[in-house]
XYZ file of C-alpha atoms in Angstrom:
627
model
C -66.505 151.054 18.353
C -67.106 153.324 21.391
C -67.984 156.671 19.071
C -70.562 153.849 17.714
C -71.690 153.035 20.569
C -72.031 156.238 21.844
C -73.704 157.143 18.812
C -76.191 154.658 19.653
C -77.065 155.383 23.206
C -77.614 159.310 21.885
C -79.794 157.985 18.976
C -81.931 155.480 21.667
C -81.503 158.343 24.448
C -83.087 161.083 21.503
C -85.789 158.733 20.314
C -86.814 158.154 24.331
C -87.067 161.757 24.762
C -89.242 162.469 21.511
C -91.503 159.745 22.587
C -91.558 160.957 26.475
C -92.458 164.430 25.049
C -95.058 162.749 22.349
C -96.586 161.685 24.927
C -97.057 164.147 27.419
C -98.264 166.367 24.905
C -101.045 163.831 23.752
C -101.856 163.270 27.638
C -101.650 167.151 27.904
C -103.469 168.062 24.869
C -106.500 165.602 25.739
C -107.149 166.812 29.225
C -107.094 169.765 28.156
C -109.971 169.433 25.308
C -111.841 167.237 27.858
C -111.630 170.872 29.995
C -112.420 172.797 26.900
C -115.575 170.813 26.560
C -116.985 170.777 29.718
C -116.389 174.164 30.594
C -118.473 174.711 27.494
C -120.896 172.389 27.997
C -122.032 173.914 31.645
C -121.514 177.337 30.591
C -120.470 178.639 26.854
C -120.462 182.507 27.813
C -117.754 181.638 30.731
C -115.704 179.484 28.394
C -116.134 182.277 25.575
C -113.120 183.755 26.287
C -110.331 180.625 26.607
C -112.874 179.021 23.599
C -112.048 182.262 21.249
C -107.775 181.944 22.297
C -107.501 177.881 21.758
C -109.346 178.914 18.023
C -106.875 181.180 17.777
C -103.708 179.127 18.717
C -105.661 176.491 16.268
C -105.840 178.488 13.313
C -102.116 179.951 13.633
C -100.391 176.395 14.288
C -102.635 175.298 11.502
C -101.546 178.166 8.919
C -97.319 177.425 10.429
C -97.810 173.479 9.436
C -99.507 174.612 6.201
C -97.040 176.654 5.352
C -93.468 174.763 6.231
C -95.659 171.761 3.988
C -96.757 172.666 1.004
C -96.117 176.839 1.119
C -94.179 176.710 -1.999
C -96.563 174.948 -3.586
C -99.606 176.870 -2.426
C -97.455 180.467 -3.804
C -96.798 179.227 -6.978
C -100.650 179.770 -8.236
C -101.367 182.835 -5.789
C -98.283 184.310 -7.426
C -99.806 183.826 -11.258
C -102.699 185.124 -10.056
C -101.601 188.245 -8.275
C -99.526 189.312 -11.389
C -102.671 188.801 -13.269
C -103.977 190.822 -10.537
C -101.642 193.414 -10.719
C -102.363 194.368 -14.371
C -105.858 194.630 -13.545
C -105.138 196.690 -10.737
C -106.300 199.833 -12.357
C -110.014 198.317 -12.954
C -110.450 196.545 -9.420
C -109.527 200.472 -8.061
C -111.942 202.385 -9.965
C -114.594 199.499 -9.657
C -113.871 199.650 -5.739
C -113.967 203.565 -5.604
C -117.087 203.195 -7.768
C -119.077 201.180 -5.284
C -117.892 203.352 -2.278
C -118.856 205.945 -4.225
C -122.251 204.187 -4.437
C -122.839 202.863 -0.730
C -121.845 206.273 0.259
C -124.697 207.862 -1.653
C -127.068 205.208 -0.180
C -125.688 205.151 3.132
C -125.793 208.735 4.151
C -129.070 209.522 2.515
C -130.451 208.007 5.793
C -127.660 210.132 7.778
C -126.489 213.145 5.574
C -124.286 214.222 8.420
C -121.709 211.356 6.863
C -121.278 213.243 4.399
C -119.493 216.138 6.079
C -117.025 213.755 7.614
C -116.746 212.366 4.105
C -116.042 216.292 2.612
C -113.529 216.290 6.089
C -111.697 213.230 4.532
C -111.004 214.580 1.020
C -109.867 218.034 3.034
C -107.326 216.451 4.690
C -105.721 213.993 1.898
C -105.944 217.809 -0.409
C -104.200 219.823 2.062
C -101.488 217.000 2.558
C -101.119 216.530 -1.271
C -100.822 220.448 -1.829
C -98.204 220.947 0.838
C -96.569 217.660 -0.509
C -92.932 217.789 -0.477
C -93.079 216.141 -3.830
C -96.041 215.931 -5.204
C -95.337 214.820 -8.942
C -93.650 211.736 -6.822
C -96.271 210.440 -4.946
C -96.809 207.161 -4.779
C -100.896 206.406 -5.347
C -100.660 202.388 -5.087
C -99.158 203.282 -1.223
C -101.950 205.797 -0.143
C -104.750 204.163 -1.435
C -103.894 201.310 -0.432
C -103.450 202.104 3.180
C -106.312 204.314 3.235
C -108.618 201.442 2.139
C -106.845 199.500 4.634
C -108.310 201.933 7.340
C -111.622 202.417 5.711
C -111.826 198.496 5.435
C -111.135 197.934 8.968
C -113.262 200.667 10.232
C -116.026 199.098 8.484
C -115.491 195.215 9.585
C -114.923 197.042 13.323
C -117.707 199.571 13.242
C -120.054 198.485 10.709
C -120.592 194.279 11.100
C -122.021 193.022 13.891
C -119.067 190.206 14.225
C -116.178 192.920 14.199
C -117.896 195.118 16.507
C -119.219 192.284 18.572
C -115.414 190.640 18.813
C -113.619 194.605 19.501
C -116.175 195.432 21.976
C -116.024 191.949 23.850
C -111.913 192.595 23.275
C -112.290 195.694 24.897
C -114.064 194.082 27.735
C -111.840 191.683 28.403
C -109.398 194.354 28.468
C -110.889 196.183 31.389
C -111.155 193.540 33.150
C -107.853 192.434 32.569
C -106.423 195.878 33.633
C -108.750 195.592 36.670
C -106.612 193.518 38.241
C -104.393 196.165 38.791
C -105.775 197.338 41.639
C -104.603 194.013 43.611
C -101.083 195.624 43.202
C -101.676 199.351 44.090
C -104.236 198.599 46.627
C -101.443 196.884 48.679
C -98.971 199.207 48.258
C -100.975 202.953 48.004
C -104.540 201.753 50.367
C -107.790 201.410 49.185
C -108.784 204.863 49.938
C -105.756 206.522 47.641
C -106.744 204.125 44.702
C -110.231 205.100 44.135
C -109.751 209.076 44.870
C -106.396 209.947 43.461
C -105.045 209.791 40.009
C -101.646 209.305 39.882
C -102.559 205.942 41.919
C -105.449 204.911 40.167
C -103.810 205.326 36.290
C -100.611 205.494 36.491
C -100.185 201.637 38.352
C -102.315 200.465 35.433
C -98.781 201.744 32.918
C -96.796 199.569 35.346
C -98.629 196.376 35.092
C -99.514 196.656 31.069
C -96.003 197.631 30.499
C -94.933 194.461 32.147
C -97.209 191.975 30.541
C -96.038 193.665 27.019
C -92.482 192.731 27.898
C -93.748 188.960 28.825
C -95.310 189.071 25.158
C -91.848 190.181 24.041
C -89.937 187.338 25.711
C -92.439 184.712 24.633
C -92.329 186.084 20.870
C -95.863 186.529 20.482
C -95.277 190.832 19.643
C -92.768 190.036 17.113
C -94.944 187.658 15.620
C -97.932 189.799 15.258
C -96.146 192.713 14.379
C -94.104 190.990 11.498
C -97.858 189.631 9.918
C -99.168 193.653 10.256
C -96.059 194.844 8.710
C -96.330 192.080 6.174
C -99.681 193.038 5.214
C -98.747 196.720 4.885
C -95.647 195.914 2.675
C -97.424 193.787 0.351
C -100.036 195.597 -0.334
C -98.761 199.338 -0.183
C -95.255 198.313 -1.427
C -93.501 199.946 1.371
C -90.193 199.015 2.827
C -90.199 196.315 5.501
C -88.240 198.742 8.122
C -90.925 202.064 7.419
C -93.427 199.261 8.043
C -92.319 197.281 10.639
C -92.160 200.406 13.344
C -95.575 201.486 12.104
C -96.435 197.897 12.844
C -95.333 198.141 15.852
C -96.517 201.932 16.650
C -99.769 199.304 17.439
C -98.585 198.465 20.679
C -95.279 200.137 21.701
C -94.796 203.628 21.966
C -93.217 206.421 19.297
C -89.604 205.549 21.092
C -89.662 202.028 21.565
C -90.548 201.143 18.239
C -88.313 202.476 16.034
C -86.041 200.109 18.355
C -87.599 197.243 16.206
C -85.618 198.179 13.470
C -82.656 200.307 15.379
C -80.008 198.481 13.251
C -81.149 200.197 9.900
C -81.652 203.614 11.293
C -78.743 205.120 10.220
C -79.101 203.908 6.379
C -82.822 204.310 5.496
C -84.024 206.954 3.563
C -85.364 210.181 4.643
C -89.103 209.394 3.334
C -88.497 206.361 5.465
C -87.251 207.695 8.471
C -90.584 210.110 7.694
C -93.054 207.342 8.046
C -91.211 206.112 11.315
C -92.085 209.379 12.984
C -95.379 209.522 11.721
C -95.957 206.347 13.361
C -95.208 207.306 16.611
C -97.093 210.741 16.240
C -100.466 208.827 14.633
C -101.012 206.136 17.534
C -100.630 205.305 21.136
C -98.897 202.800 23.285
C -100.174 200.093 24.043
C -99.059 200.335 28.129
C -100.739 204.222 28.080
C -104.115 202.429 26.381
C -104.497 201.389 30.186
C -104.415 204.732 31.634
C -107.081 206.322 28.738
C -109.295 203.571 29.556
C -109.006 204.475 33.531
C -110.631 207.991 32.608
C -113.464 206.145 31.546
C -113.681 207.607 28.348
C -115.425 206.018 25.349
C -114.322 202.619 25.840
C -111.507 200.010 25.538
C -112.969 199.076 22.162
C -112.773 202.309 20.600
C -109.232 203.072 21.399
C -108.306 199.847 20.017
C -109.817 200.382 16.673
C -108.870 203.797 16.963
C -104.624 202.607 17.241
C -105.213 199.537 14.642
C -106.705 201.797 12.168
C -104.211 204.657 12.235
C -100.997 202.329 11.572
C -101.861 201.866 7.455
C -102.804 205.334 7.801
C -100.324 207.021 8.739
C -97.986 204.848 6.553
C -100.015 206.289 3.431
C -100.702 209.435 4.733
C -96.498 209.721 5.334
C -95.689 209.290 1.518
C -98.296 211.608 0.516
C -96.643 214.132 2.751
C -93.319 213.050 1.802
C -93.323 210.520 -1.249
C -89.710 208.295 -1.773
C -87.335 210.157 -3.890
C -84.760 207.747 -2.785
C -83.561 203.966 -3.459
C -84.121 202.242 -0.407
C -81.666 199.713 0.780
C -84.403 197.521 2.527
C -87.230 196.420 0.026
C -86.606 192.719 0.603
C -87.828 191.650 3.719
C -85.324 188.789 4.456
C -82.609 191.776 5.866
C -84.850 192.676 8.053
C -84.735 191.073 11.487
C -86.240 191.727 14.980
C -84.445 191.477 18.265
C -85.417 189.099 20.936
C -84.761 190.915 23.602
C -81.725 190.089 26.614
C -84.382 188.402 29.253
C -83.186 184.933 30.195
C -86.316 183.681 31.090
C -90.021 185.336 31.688
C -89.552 186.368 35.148
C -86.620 188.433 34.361
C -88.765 189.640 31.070
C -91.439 190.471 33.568
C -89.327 192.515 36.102
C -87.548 194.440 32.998
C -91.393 195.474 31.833
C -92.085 197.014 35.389
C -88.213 199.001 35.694
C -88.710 199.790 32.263
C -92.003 201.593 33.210
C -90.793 203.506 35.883
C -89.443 206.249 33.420
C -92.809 206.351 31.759
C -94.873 206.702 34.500
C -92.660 209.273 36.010
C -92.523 211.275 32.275
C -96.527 210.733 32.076
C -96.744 212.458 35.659
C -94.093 214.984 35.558
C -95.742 216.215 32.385
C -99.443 216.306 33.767
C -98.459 218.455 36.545
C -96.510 221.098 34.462
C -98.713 221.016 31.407
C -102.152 222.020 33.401
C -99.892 224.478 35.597
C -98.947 225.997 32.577
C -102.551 225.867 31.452
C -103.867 227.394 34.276
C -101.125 230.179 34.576
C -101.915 230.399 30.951
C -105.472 231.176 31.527
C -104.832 233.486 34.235
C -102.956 235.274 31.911
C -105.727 235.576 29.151
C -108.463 236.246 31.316
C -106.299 239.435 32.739
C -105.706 240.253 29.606
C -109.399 240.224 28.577
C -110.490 241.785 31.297
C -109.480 244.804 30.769
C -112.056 244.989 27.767
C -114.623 243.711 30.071
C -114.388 240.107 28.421
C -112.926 238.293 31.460
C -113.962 234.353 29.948
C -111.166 234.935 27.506
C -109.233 231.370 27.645
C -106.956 229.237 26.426
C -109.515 226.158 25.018
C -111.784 229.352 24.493
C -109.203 230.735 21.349
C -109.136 227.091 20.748
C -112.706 226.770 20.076
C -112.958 229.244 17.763
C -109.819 228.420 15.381
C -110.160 224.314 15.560
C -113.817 224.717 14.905
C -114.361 224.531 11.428
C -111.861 221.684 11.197
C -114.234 219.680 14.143
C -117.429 220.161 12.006
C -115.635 218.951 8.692
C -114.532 215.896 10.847
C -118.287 215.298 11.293
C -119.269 216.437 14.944
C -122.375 218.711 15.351
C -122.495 222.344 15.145
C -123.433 222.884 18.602
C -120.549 220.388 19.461
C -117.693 221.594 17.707
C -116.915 224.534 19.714
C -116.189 221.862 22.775
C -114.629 219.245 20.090
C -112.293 222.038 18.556
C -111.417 222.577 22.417
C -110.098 218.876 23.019
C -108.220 218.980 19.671
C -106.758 222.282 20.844
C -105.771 221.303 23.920
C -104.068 217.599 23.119
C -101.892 219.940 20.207
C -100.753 222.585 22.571
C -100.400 220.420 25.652
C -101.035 216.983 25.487
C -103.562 213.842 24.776
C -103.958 212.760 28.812
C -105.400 216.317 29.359
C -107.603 216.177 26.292
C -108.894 212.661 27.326
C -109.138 213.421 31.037
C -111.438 216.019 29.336
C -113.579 213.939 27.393
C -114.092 211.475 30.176
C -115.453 214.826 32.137
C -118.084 215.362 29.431
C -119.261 212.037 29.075
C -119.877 211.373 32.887
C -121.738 214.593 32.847
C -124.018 213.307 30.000
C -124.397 209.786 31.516
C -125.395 211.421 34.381
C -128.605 213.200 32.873
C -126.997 217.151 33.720
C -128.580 219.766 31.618
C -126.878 220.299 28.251
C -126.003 223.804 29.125
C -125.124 225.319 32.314
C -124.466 229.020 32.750
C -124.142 228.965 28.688
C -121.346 226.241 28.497
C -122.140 223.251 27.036
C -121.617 220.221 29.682
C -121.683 217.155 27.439
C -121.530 216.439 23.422
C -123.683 213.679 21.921
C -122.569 210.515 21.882
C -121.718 210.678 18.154
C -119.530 213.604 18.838
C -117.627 211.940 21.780
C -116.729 208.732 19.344
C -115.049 211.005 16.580
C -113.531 212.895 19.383
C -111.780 209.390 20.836
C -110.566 208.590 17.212
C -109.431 212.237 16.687
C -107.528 212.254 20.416
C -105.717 208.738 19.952
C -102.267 210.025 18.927
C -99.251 211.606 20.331
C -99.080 214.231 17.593
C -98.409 217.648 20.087
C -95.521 219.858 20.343
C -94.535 218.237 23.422
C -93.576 214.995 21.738
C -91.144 216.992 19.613
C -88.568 216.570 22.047
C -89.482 212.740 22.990
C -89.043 212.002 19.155
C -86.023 213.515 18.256
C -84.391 212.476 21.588
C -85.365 209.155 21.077
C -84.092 208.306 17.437
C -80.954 210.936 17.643
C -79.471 208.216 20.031
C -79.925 205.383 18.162
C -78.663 206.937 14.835
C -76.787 210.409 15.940
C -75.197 210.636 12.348
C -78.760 211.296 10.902
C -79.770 213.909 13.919
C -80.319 216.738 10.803
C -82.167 214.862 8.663
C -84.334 214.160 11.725
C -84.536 217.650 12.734
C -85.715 218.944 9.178
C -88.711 216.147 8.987
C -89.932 215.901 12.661
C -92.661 219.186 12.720
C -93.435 217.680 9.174
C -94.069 214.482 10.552
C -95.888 215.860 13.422
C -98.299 218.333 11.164
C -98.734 214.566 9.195
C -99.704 212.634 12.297
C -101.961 215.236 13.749
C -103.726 214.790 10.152
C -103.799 211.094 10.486
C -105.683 211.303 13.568
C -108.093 213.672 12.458
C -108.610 211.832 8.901
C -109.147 208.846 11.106
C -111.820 210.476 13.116
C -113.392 211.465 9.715
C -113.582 207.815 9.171
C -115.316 207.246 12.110
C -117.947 209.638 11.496
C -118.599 208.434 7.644
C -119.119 205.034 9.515
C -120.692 206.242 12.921
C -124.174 204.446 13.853
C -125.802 204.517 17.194
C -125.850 200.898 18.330
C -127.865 199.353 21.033
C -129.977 201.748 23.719
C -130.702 205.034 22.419
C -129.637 207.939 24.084
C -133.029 209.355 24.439
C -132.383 212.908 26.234
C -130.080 213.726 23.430
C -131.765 212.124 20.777
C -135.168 214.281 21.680
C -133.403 217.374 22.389
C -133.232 218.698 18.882
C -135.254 220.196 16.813
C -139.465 219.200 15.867
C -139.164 216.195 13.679
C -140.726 215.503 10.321
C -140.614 211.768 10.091
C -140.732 208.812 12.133
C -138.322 205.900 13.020
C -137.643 203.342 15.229
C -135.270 204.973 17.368
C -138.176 207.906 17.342
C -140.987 205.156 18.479
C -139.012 204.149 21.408
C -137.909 207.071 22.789
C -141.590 208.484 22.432
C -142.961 205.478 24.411
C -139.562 205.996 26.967
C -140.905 209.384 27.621
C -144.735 208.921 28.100
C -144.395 206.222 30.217
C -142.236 208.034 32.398
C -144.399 211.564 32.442
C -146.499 212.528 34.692
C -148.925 215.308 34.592
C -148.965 218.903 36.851
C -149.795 221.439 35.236
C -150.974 222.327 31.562
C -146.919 223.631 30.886
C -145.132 221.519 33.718
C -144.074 217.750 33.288
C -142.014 215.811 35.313
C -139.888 212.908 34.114
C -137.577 210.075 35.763
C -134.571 207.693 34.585
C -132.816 210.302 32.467
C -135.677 212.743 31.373
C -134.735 215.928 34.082
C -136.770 219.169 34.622
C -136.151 221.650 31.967
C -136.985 224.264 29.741
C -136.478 221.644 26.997
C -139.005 219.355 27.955
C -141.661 220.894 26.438
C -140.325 220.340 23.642
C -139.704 216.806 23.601
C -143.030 216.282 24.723
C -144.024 217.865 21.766
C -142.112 216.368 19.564
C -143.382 212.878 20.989
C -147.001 213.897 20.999
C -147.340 213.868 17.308
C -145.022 211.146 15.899
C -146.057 208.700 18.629
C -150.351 207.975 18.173
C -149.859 208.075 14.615
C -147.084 205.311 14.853
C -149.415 203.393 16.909
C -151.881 203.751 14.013
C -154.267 206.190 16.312
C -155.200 209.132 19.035
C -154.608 207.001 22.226
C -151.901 205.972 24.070
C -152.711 202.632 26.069
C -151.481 202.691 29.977
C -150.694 206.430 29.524
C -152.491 209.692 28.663
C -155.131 210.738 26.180
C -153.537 213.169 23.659
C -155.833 215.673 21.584
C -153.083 216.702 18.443
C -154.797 220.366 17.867
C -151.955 221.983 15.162
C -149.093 220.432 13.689
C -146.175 222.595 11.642
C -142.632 222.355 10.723
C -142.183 224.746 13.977
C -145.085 224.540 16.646
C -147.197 221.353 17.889
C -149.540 222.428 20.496
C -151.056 219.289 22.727
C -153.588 218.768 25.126
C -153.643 216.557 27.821
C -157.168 216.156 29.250
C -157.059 213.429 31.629
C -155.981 209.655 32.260
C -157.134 206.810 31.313
């Protein structure tokens, strides 16, 4: 009688607490739609951004209840039709190649420089295939796949308006996330230190990301996007849920901590496996050094984001073309395969772990930064001796670079007169390492944002803005010969009996990373379009043109109604549009292509042009008088 009745009480104490909870949730969940709308309701750009995560939270509980309902259910159809599927594969991949065969042809006949990048693409996947380990074992279903995983999302993120829209308002939400940052090291460094010196401007921005990463950890929400990338990868690709969980997770954790992810299996996967697991961490970045990159002000948050997502299925294909399976793996099913929660107890302790654990990163990232460009500089000393003595004294480092990476930059898509600088970077993030290279890039696009002359003393001072986004794609990776060491470190501990096998694949792995960064920067460039504001000083600082556009008509109409007449040669411009030895030139250019878009000879609110010749090469103007 007593275990009945105590039975009882814990069934009436149980149903109590279920209908306590039921109903704080319901109370909960209303106020907070009632919030939701309002804060809508007086101002939907404000609420954008907790409007976009509630969707969010909406559609994954949504797709969880789905699933523990009727999931089996659902599969049984979907799994008819994929094998159905599956033996029309064949068709469905030559029909696909087909039409990107097709919108290539259409698409670059308005740009024909995509078509370089396109020629850089099919370099890359030859070179890999001829130096193939195995090449009569290559798997084709696993690199197409991933590479039209990449192209795919470099399309939806550079092409659509709703991908680019949601990355670049991701990326801005970013920055200002990371912006609070400075609440931290402003209290502890000083104003003054934070918005002068480096290592405490960047380097507190490591701390704080690495914490919130570990407060993602704790709360599950990494595992649980990680698993759904690595699900996608394995499904489609066919690759083994370890190789593709670490690449997964290459996404936001670094080339040491993810391999953690699947530490357990380590010592019994395969060597193509353990392959793509270095890859990985050579083709990406972290997600707590994504903070620092976006401090140098380079590109923006958006591109580096696209640039990380669309290197993971990359570098996964790009691994078994470089080294195909040979092997039986011991992990194709993916129910083996489980990830750690981590040892917090609760999310301040996750929090606190995040910043210790960051301590060693931020020191390594510093440490590094001051040796590397020490050694550069010595380095340069050096060559510059060295060429002296033959009366070339210039001779340098990023100079050699220049001139052995540059055929490589202009395959990848970037300008002729911007390779030499581009082949630079690349030089310089392989030898040394990416912060360098990026701290680099940042320094070029200031200078062009700024409005400095292209060229000063005969070295080029910024690259078009087309050039700097392949660069950013091309950068975002931790392929260099510095990482060596970090890798092999790194997964030697956590499976020592496999330290040779490691040692035998990791410059492989690193000569197939540094290729998945540049392939993905030839992506970039077949899919590169100005968007929004033109850059007018660069766009007008080529060559005569021979037809009109849009992007033509504007800049034309920015440049007359900002010149101002001195003398028959002399113009002077405003907002952008500097004194130079160019400016002729644009004016020239403008002269002719902007009366006859306006359908005549006269430019209203401006000045009265008189077109006297017109040639491929010369257009000689007149300018009279005002109206």
């Amino acid at each position: 009688d007593d275990v009945i009745r105590h039975c009882i009480k814990c069934k009436d104490y149980y149903y109590n607490y279920i209908s306590i909870t039921i109903h704080f949730l319901s109370l909960s969940t209303a106020g907070f739609v009632a919030f939701l709308i309002t804060a809508c309701v007086m101002s939907f750009q404000r609420a954008l951004a907790l409007f976009v995560m509630t969707c969010l939270v909406l559609v994954i509980k949504i797709y969880e209840l789905i699933k523990k309902l009727w999931g089996k259910r659902i599969l049984r159809p979907v799994c008819v039709c994929v094998c159905v599927w599956w033996v029309c594969g064949r068709i469905f991949a030559l029909l696909a190649l087909g039409g990107l065969v097709a919108w290539l042809a259409i698409d670059t006949a308005k740009r024909p420089e995509q078509l370089i990048s396109f020629g850089g693409l099919c370099m890359f996947i030859i070179i890999l295939f001829v130096f193939s380990s195995h090449p009569g074992q290559v798997s084709w279903r696993a690199v197409g796949w991933g590479l039209g995983l990449q192209f795919c999302l470099g399309l939806f993120i550079i092409r659509t308006e709703p991908g680019f829209a949601a990355f670049d308002w991701l990326g801005l939400q970013i920055q200002i996330f990371l912006d609070y940052t400075k609440a931290g090291s402003g209290f502890v460094f000083g104003e003054a230190l934070i918005a002068d010196v480096f290592a405490f401007q960047a380097l507190p921005i490591v701390i704080f990301f690495s914490c919130v990463m570990s407060i993602l950890y704790y709360l599950g929400l990494m595992q649980w996007l990680i698993l759904k990338i690595a699900w996608l990868m394995q499904i489609t690709m066919g690759t083994a849920p370890t190789e593709s969980l670490s690449v997964a997770g290459n996404i936001f954790v670094g080339q040491t901590e993810a391999p953690l992810l699947i530490r357990p299996y380590l010592p019994e996967m395969t060597k193509s496996e353990i392959h793509a697991v270095m890859t990985g961490g050579y083709a990406t970045i972290a997600g707590s050094v994504l903070g620092a990159y976006i401090s140098f002000g380079v590109s923006n948050a958006s591109g580096l984001i696209a640039a990380s997502v669309m290197a993971a299925p990359c570098a996964l294909a790009l691994s078994k073309l470089s080294y195909p399976e040979v092997e039986e793996s011991k992990f194709m099913t993916e129910e083996g395969v489980k990830i750690d929660c981590g040892d917090a107890q609760n999310i301040l302790e996750a929090a606190s772990n995040g910043a210790s654990d960051s301590i060693c990163l931020v020191a390594n990232i510093a440490a590094n930064l001051i040796a590397f460009l020490a050694i550069l500089e010595f380095l340069n000393a050096g060559l510059s001796w060295i060429g002296g003595m033959v009366d070339y004294p210039e001779l340098t480092f990023e100079l050699i670079c220049s001139y052995i990476f540059m055929p490589i930059a202009f395959m990848m898509g970037a300008e002729w007169k911007d390779a030499s600088v581009m082949a630079e970077l690349i030089g310089v993030k392989l030898f040394l390492n990416e912060f360098v290279a990026f701290k680099r890039l940042s320094l070029y696009q200031e200078n062009r944002l700024n409005g400095l002359e292209e060229y000063l003393n005969g070295k080029k001072q910024w690259i078009t803005p087309r050039t700097e986004t392949i660069a950013t794609y091309a950068l975002c990776g931790f392929a260099n010969f510095s990482s060596i060491g970090i890798m092999l470190g790194g997964l030697s501990s956590m499976a020592p009996q496999r330290k040779g096998d490691m040692a035998q694949l990791v410059i492989r792995a690193l000569f197939t990373g540094t290729c998945t960064s540049l392939l993905n920067a030839c992506v970039a460039g077949i899919l590169y379009v100005p968007r929004g504001s033109v850059d007018c000083v660069s766009f007008l600082n080529g060559s005569l043109f021979n037809t009109a556009s849009s992007e033509l008509f504007g800049c034309c109409q920015d440049l007359f109604s900002r010149s101002v007449y001195l003398l028959p040669i002399l113009y002077s411009h405003s907002c952008g549009f500097s004194k130079s030895t160019h400016t002729g030139v644009r004016v020239h250019n403008a002269a002719f292509h902007f009366p006859n878009r306006l359908g005549g000879g006269e430019i209203p609110h401006g000045p009265r042009l008189t077109l006297v010749t017109w040639r491929p090469t010369t257009v000689s103007v007149e300018i009279p008088t005002f109206f």
